[in-house]
mmCIF file of C-alpha atoms and ligand atoms in Angstrom:
data_model
loop_
_atom_site.group_PDB
_atom_site.id
_atom_site.type_symbol
_atom_site.label_atom_id
_atom_site.label_comp_id
_atom_site.label_asym_id
_atom_site.label_seq_id
_atom_site.Cartn_x
_atom_site.Cartn_y
_atom_site.Cartn_z
ATOM 1 C CA UNK Z 215 51.269 15.711 -37.610
ATOM 2 C CA UNK Z 216 54.898 14.981 -36.839
ATOM 3 C CA UNK Z 217 56.355 14.594 -33.387
ATOM 4 C CA UNK Z 218 57.079 17.836 -31.557
ATOM 5 C CA UNK Z 219 60.608 19.044 -32.078
ATOM 6 C CA UNK Z 220 62.227 19.815 -28.737
ATOM 7 C CA UNK Z 221 60.818 22.992 -27.290
ATOM 8 C CA UNK Z 222 58.245 23.526 -30.058
ATOM 9 C CA UNK Z 223 55.339 23.301 -27.606
ATOM 10 C CA UNK Z 224 56.910 25.939 -25.389
ATOM 11 C CA UNK Z 225 57.442 28.152 -28.452
ATOM 12 C CA UNK Z 226 53.772 27.789 -29.350
ATOM 13 C CA UNK Z 227 52.798 28.811 -25.823
ATOM 14 C CA UNK Z 228 55.006 31.901 -26.076
ATOM 15 C CA UNK Z 229 53.297 32.770 -29.372
ATOM 16 C CA UNK Z 230 49.881 32.220 -27.769
ATOM 17 C CA UNK Z 231 50.668 34.723 -25.032
ATOM 18 C CA UNK Z 232 51.243 37.411 -27.657
ATOM 19 C CA UNK Z 233 47.688 37.131 -29.011
ATOM 20 C CA UNK Z 234 45.029 39.450 -27.596
ATOM 21 C CA UNK Z 235 42.683 37.485 -25.316
ATOM 22 C CA UNK Z 236 39.607 38.602 -27.281
ATOM 23 C CA UNK Z 237 41.107 37.139 -30.478
ATOM 24 C CA UNK Z 238 42.273 33.987 -28.751
ATOM 25 C CA UNK Z 239 38.705 33.288 -27.658
ATOM 26 C CA UNK Z 240 37.896 32.500 -31.301
ATOM 27 C CA UNK Z 241 40.770 30.039 -31.771
ATOM 28 C CA UNK Z 242 39.759 26.697 -33.276
ATOM 29 C CA UNK Z 243 40.216 24.016 -30.575
ATOM 30 C CA UNK Z 244 40.780 21.392 -33.317
ATOM 31 C CA UNK Z 245 44.029 22.990 -34.536
ATOM 32 C CA UNK Z 246 47.044 20.881 -33.616
ATOM 33 C CA UNK Z 247 50.463 22.392 -32.997
ATOM 34 C CA UNK Z 248 49.457 25.850 -34.239
ATOM 35 C CA UNK Z 249 46.871 28.473 -33.375
ATOM 36 C CA UNK Z 250 44.002 28.835 -35.821
ATOM 37 C CA UNK Z 251 42.019 32.068 -35.558
ATOM 38 C CA UNK Z 252 39.960 31.381 -38.681
ATOM 39 C CA UNK Z 253 38.529 27.897 -38.271
ATOM 40 C CA UNK Z 254 37.831 25.125 -40.745
ATOM 41 C CA UNK Z 255 36.564 27.318 -43.587
ATOM 42 C CA UNK Z 256 38.879 28.735 -46.242
ATOM 43 C CA UNK Z 257 38.152 32.375 -46.954
ATOM 44 C CA UNK Z 258 37.106 32.837 -50.615
ATOM 45 C CA UNK Z 259 40.157 33.788 -52.678
ATOM 46 C CA UNK Z 260 39.304 36.068 -55.589
ATOM 47 C CA UNK Z 261 42.420 35.735 -57.769
ATOM 48 C CA UNK Z 262 44.399 32.853 -59.286
ATOM 49 C CA UNK Z 263 47.536 33.753 -57.326
ATOM 50 C CA UNK Z 264 45.631 33.785 -54.022
ATOM 51 C CA UNK Z 265 43.867 30.524 -54.835
ATOM 52 C CA UNK Z 266 47.246 28.880 -55.467
ATOM 53 C CA UNK Z 267 48.240 29.679 -51.875
ATOM 54 C CA UNK Z 268 45.396 27.633 -50.402
ATOM 55 C CA UNK Z 269 46.197 24.654 -52.606
ATOM 56 C CA UNK Z 270 47.666 21.704 -50.717
ATOM 57 C CA UNK Z 271 49.965 20.700 -53.575
ATOM 58 C CA UNK Z 272 51.350 24.218 -53.945
ATOM 59 C CA UNK Z 273 51.967 24.312 -50.187
ATOM 60 C CA UNK Z 274 53.813 20.980 -50.379
ATOM 61 C CA UNK Z 275 56.117 22.050 -53.225
ATOM 62 C CA UNK Z 276 56.319 25.719 -52.310
ATOM 63 C CA UNK Z 277 59.696 25.817 -50.629
ATOM 64 C CA UNK Z 278 61.532 23.479 -53.026
ATOM 65 C CA UNK Z 279 59.888 24.325 -56.345
ATOM 66 C CA UNK Z 280 57.302 27.109 -56.387
ATOM 67 C CA UNK Z 281 59.368 29.812 -54.716
ATOM 68 C CA UNK Z 282 62.564 29.111 -56.685
ATOM 69 C CA UNK Z 283 60.521 29.465 -59.903
ATOM 70 C CA UNK Z 284 59.019 32.683 -58.497
ATOM 71 C CA UNK Z 285 62.480 33.962 -57.649
ATOM 72 C CA UNK Z 286 63.542 33.387 -61.263
ATOM 73 C CA UNK Z 287 60.370 35.100 -62.499
ATOM 74 C CA UNK Z 288 61.283 38.126 -60.367
ATOM 75 C CA UNK Z 289 64.618 38.231 -62.181
ATOM 76 C CA UNK Z 290 66.515 37.351 -58.993
ATOM 77 C CA UNK Z 291 68.825 34.899 -60.726
ATOM 78 C CA UNK Z 292 71.606 33.581 -58.530
ATOM 79 C CA UNK Z 293 69.908 34.598 -55.273
ATOM 80 C CA UNK Z 294 69.697 31.440 -53.177
ATOM 81 C CA UNK Z 295 66.935 30.945 -50.628
ATOM 82 C CA UNK Z 296 69.561 30.841 -47.891
ATOM 83 C CA UNK Z 297 71.125 34.134 -48.999
ATOM 84 C CA UNK Z 298 67.712 35.809 -49.151
ATOM 85 C CA UNK Z 299 66.899 34.599 -45.638
ATOM 86 C CA UNK Z 300 70.247 35.812 -44.314
ATOM 87 C CA UNK Z 301 69.741 39.202 -45.901
ATOM 88 C CA UNK Z 302 66.260 39.426 -44.380
ATOM 89 C CA UNK Z 303 67.624 38.554 -40.920
ATOM 90 C CA UNK Z 304 70.303 41.235 -41.334
ATOM 91 C CA UNK Z 305 67.751 43.851 -42.373
ATOM 92 C CA UNK Z 306 65.732 42.954 -39.270
ATOM 93 C CA UNK Z 307 68.866 42.776 -37.053
ATOM 94 C CA UNK Z 308 67.609 39.637 -35.384
ATOM 95 C CA UNK Z 309 69.128 38.476 -32.119
ATOM 96 C CA UNK Z 310 68.531 37.240 -28.560
ATOM 97 C CA UNK Z 311 65.113 37.346 -26.952
ATOM 98 C CA UNK Z 312 63.375 39.270 -29.698
ATOM 99 C CA UNK Z 313 59.759 38.778 -30.722
ATOM 100 C CA UNK Z 314 59.563 38.549 -34.498
ATOM 101 C CA UNK Z 315 56.488 38.451 -36.739
ATOM 102 C CA UNK Z 316 56.702 36.901 -40.198
ATOM 103 C CA UNK Z 317 53.524 38.047 -41.968
ATOM 104 C CA UNK Z 318 52.260 35.794 -44.804
ATOM 105 C CA UNK Z 319 54.872 33.248 -43.813
ATOM 106 C CA UNK Z 320 53.746 30.539 -46.261
ATOM 107 C CA UNK Z 321 55.322 27.216 -45.230
ATOM 108 C CA UNK Z 322 57.620 28.901 -42.713
ATOM 109 C CA UNK Z 323 60.599 29.007 -45.066
ATOM 110 C CA UNK Z 324 61.774 32.282 -43.508
ATOM 111 C CA UNK Z 325 60.172 31.958 -40.070
ATOM 112 C CA UNK Z 326 62.258 28.967 -38.998
ATOM 113 C CA UNK Z 327 65.473 30.662 -40.096
ATOM 114 C CA UNK Z 328 64.464 33.810 -38.183
ATOM 115 C CA UNK Z 329 63.891 31.617 -35.132
ATOM 116 C CA UNK Z 330 67.381 30.146 -35.515
ATOM 117 C CA UNK Z 331 68.827 33.640 -35.077
ATOM 118 C CA UNK Z 332 67.157 34.008 -31.659
ATOM 119 C CA UNK Z 333 67.964 32.627 -28.228
ATOM 120 C CA UNK Z 334 66.423 32.444 -24.761
ATOM 121 C CA UNK Z 335 62.719 33.231 -24.998
ATOM 122 C CA UNK Z 336 63.069 34.711 -28.483
ATOM 123 C CA UNK Z 337 60.216 33.719 -30.779
ATOM 124 C CA UNK Z 338 59.503 34.027 -34.491
ATOM 125 C CA UNK Z 339 55.768 33.869 -35.151
ATOM 126 C CA UNK Z 340 54.792 32.823 -38.664
ATOM 127 C CA UNK Z 341 51.364 34.189 -39.587
ATOM 128 C CA UNK Z 342 49.375 33.132 -42.659
ATOM 129 C CA UNK Z 343 45.799 32.814 -43.865
ATOM 130 C CA UNK Z 344 46.271 29.515 -45.729
ATOM 131 C CA UNK Z 345 45.572 26.270 -43.895
ATOM 132 C CA UNK Z 346 47.732 24.132 -46.217
ATOM 133 C CA UNK Z 347 50.624 26.584 -45.880
ATOM 134 C CA UNK Z 348 50.399 26.639 -42.080
ATOM 135 C CA UNK Z 349 50.085 22.841 -41.982
ATOM 136 C CA UNK Z 350 53.258 22.588 -44.062
ATOM 137 C CA UNK Z 351 55.021 25.102 -41.807
ATOM 138 C CA UNK Z 352 54.083 23.038 -38.761
ATOM 139 C CA UNK Z 353 55.414 19.885 -40.456
ATOM 140 C CA UNK Z 354 58.690 21.318 -41.744
ATOM 141 C CA UNK Z 355 59.579 24.481 -39.901
ATOM 142 C CA UNK Z 356 58.594 24.389 -36.251
ATOM 143 C CA UNK Z 357 61.242 24.748 -33.592
ATOM 144 C CA UNK Z 358 61.919 25.918 -30.074
ATOM 145 C CA UNK Z 359 61.980 29.471 -31.523
ATOM 146 C CA UNK Z 360 59.384 29.250 -34.319
ATOM 147 C CA UNK Z 361 55.607 28.828 -34.042
ATOM 148 C CA UNK Z 362 52.615 29.454 -36.300
ATOM 149 C CA UNK Z 363 49.301 31.298 -36.211
ATOM 150 C CA UNK Z 364 46.625 31.164 -38.892
ATOM 151 C CA UNK Z 365 44.799 34.429 -39.405
ATOM 152 C CA UNK Z 366 44.184 37.343 -41.741
ATOM 153 C CA UNK Z 367 47.014 39.873 -41.877
ATOM 154 C CA UNK Z 368 44.493 42.624 -42.563
ATOM 155 C CA UNK Z 369 43.638 42.359 -38.885
ATOM 156 C CA UNK Z 370 46.583 41.209 -36.826
ATOM 157 C CA UNK Z 371 45.518 39.768 -33.447
ATOM 158 C CA UNK Z 372 48.304 41.464 -31.488
ATOM 159 C CA UNK Z 373 48.486 44.596 -29.363
ATOM 160 C CA UNK Z 374 50.240 47.684 -30.670
ATOM 161 C CA UNK Z 375 54.048 47.583 -30.376
ATOM 162 C CA UNK Z 376 54.271 43.836 -29.668
ATOM 163 C CA UNK Z 377 57.162 42.923 -31.986
ATOM 164 C CA UNK Z 378 60.838 43.869 -32.232
ATOM 165 C CA UNK Z 379 60.897 42.919 -35.894
ATOM 166 C CA UNK Z 380 58.159 42.533 -38.490
ATOM 167 C CA UNK Z 381 58.665 41.036 -41.915
ATOM 168 C CA UNK Z 382 56.544 40.398 -44.999
ATOM 169 C CA UNK Z 383 58.204 38.753 -47.967
ATOM 170 C CA UNK Z 384 56.633 37.870 -51.307
ATOM 171 C CA UNK Z 385 53.023 38.564 -50.335
ATOM 172 C CA UNK Z 386 52.040 42.249 -50.498
ATOM 173 C CA UNK Z 387 51.632 42.009 -54.264
ATOM 174 C CA UNK Z 388 48.984 39.294 -53.924
ATOM 175 C CA UNK Z 389 47.005 40.211 -50.777
ATOM 176 C CA UNK Z 390 43.749 42.070 -51.503
ATOM 177 C CA UNK Z 391 44.513 45.112 -49.274
ATOM 178 C CA UNK Z 392 48.300 45.475 -49.124
ATOM 179 C CA UNK Z 393 48.221 48.914 -47.506
ATOM 180 C CA UNK Z 394 45.953 47.711 -44.719
ATOM 181 C CA UNK Z 395 48.442 44.898 -44.101
ATOM 182 C CA UNK Z 396 51.368 47.350 -43.980
ATOM 183 C CA UNK Z 397 49.435 49.602 -41.556
ATOM 184 C CA UNK Z 398 48.878 46.582 -39.332
ATOM 185 C CA UNK Z 399 52.561 45.652 -39.511
ATOM 186 C CA UNK Z 400 53.485 49.195 -38.478
ATOM 187 C CA UNK Z 401 50.951 49.138 -35.655
ATOM 188 C CA UNK Z 402 52.439 46.032 -34.052
ATOM 189 C CA UNK Z 403 56.067 47.180 -34.474
ATOM 190 C CA UNK Z 404 57.604 48.315 -31.181
ATOM 191 C CA UNK Z 405 59.803 51.388 -30.733
ATOM 192 C CA UNK Z 406 63.382 50.431 -31.568
ATOM 193 C CA UNK Z 407 62.096 47.710 -33.907
ATOM 194 C CA UNK Z 408 62.800 46.939 -37.558
ATOM 195 C CA UNK Z 409 60.498 46.246 -40.482
ATOM 196 C CA UNK Z 410 61.435 44.573 -43.778
ATOM 197 C CA UNK Z 411 59.334 43.843 -46.830
ATOM 198 C CA UNK Z 412 60.003 42.219 -50.168
ATOM 199 C CA UNK Z 413 57.469 42.845 -52.903
ATOM 200 C CA UNK Z 414 57.122 43.532 -56.614
ATOM 201 C CA UNK Z 415 58.755 46.419 -58.404
ATOM 202 C CA UNK Z 416 57.780 47.814 -61.809
ATOM 203 C CA UNK Z 417 60.293 49.645 -63.926
ATOM 204 C CA UNK Z 418 59.985 53.454 -63.949
ATOM 205 C CA UNK Z 419 59.975 53.261 -67.745
ATOM 206 C CA UNK Z 420 56.283 53.726 -68.593
ATOM 207 C CA UNK Z 421 55.870 51.122 -71.385
ATOM 208 C CA UNK Z 422 57.716 48.446 -69.371
ATOM 209 C CA UNK Z 423 55.666 49.280 -66.278
ATOM 210 C CA UNK Z 424 52.438 49.083 -68.305
ATOM 211 C CA UNK Z 425 53.409 45.704 -69.835
ATOM 212 C CA UNK Z 426 54.397 44.262 -66.448
ATOM 213 C CA UNK Z 427 51.226 45.546 -64.795
ATOM 214 C CA UNK Z 428 49.024 44.066 -67.511
ATOM 215 C CA UNK Z 429 50.666 40.632 -67.211
ATOM 216 C CA UNK Z 430 50.469 40.813 -63.428
ATOM 217 C CA UNK Z 431 46.810 41.841 -63.412
ATOM 218 C CA UNK Z 432 45.758 38.740 -65.330
ATOM 219 C CA UNK Z 433 47.075 36.468 -62.560
ATOM 220 C CA UNK Z 434 45.948 38.823 -59.807
ATOM 221 C CA UNK Z 435 49.178 40.388 -58.629
ATOM 222 C CA UNK Z 436 50.012 44.048 -58.227
ATOM 223 C CA UNK Z 437 53.140 45.850 -59.378
ATOM 224 C CA UNK Z 438 54.385 48.592 -57.040
ATOM 225 C CA UNK Z 439 56.579 51.525 -57.920
ATOM 226 C CA UNK Z 440 59.755 52.627 -56.193
ATOM 227 C CA UNK Z 441 58.292 55.414 -54.063
ATOM 228 C CA UNK Z 442 55.222 53.821 -52.421
ATOM 229 C CA UNK Z 443 56.717 51.940 -49.465
ATOM 230 C CA UNK Z 444 59.490 54.409 -48.582
ATOM 231 C CA UNK Z 445 56.765 57.109 -48.524
ATOM 232 C CA UNK Z 446 54.574 55.028 -46.196
ATOM 233 C CA UNK Z 447 57.500 54.359 -43.857
ATOM 234 C CA UNK Z 448 58.509 58.036 -43.861
ATOM 235 C CA UNK Z 449 54.931 59.105 -43.080
ATOM 236 C CA UNK Z 450 54.914 56.620 -40.173
ATOM 237 C CA UNK Z 451 57.996 58.338 -38.723
ATOM 238 C CA UNK Z 452 60.403 55.488 -39.490
ATOM 239 C CA UNK Z 453 64.057 56.213 -40.137
ATOM 240 C CA UNK Z 454 67.026 54.516 -41.780
ATOM 241 C CA UNK Z 455 64.832 53.585 -44.745
ATOM 242 C CA UNK Z 456 66.760 51.409 -47.169
ATOM 243 C CA UNK Z 457 65.521 50.222 -50.522
ATOM 244 C CA UNK Z 458 67.070 47.841 -52.977
ATOM 245 C CA UNK Z 459 65.572 46.844 -56.322
ATOM 246 C CA UNK Z 460 66.590 43.641 -58.058
ATOM 247 C CA UNK Z 461 64.883 42.520 -61.242
ATOM 248 C CA UNK Z 462 61.169 43.038 -60.648
ATOM 249 C CA UNK Z 463 61.517 42.788 -56.855
ATOM 250 C CA UNK Z 464 62.098 45.452 -54.237
ATOM 251 C CA UNK Z 465 63.343 45.122 -50.667
ATOM 252 C CA UNK Z 466 62.513 47.933 -48.262
ATOM 253 C CA UNK Z 467 63.540 48.034 -44.608
ATOM 254 C CA UNK Z 468 63.342 50.679 -41.896
ATOM 255 C CA UNK Z 469 63.754 51.368 -38.196
ATOM 256 C CA UNK Z 470 61.232 52.703 -35.694
ATOM 257 C CA UNK Z 471 62.778 55.130 -33.209
HETATM 258 C C1 SAM Y 90 54.071 33.668 -51.998
HETATM 259 S S1 SAM Y 90 53.698 33.213 -50.342
HETATM 260 C C2 SAM Y 90 55.056 33.941 -49.432
HETATM 261 C C3 SAM Y 90 55.650 32.999 -48.432
HETATM 262 C C4 SAM Y 90 56.971 33.470 -47.807
HETATM 263 N N1 SAM Y 90 56.795 34.718 -47.074
HETATM 264 C C5 SAM Y 90 58.077 33.627 -48.817
HETATM 265 O O1 SAM Y 90 58.652 34.707 -48.933
HETATM 266 O O2 SAM Y 90 58.368 32.657 -49.522
HETATM 267 C C6 SAM Y 90 52.397 34.347 -49.981
HETATM 268 C C7 SAM Y 90 51.613 33.984 -48.744
HETATM 269 O O3 SAM Y 90 50.701 35.048 -48.432
HETATM 270 C C8 SAM Y 90 49.623 34.461 -47.749
HETATM 271 N N2 SAM Y 90 48.491 35.401 -47.642
HETATM 272 C C9 SAM Y 90 47.736 35.888 -48.633
HETATM 273 N N3 SAM Y 90 46.797 36.710 -48.133
HETATM 274 C C10 SAM Y 90 46.972 36.735 -46.788
HETATM 275 C C11 SAM Y 90 46.311 37.389 -45.709
HETATM 276 N N4 SAM Y 90 45.266 38.207 -45.914
HETATM 277 N N5 SAM Y 90 46.752 37.184 -44.462
HETATM 278 C C12 SAM Y 90 47.812 36.353 -44.215
HETATM 279 N N6 SAM Y 90 48.472 35.709 -45.202
HETATM 280 C C13 SAM Y 90 48.057 35.892 -46.466
HETATM 281 C C14 SAM Y 90 49.334 33.239 -48.606
HETATM 282 O O4 SAM Y 90 48.527 32.291 -47.946
HETATM 283 C C15 SAM Y 90 50.752 32.732 -48.902
HETATM 284 O O5 SAM Y 90 51.155 31.741 -48.005
#
């Protein structure tokens, strides 16, 4: 592991305090510079896309190579990583002492940027199930405002209404139970907070949707339609729901009153 960036230990302690004591009891004492709620075993990953995420090589090249290729595959030509991060931070209205959760953070490519938008005791917690991804995040993207927790997003280890902003980019289409994950994200979102997701989007034109879904199914990803996430956010009482589709991606954000 690399040397601690200034303040990274304090950031990790702030992240630790957000975890429910009962969940923290199960943390792996061997984990260095992050909190591991799963332990040494990798959970079995049923699909090719999920298996890729626990591959050390994919984790190492994710930020520089894998994601840019994914961005092109989504038809997001011309959208730089920096621009996408800035747009995410805007959707979440990040600032000051906020507590921010980046679900399925991968190697922390968004988490660290979110942290850079905060000040004081503000903390961006990157949360992911993959050990190689979290290890990479700890190496590349730790800071005095960014820290990492390894766990399963289908059961977030935080109390209700813990976070001012909750984000999940480029993961809901590959997690086994995306709606459970979204319910968990909504549970931990505090009143006044913002949520933002980026996931897949299938054309409303039936033959295109069918072709996309078939291709996606073979690698184990899911194609969502336009109405699913706005409907979930509406049912949860969220307001200011904004949706943007670009290529085969959709961005949905909303505000909890
Ligand atoms: C494609 S990466 C997205 C990384 C980053 N958010 C981005 O936008 O580039 C998807 C991530 O989802 C994580 N993931 C998959 N299932 C998960 C689960 N049940 N809980 C937490 N993370 C999960 C994978 O380990 C992987 O790091």
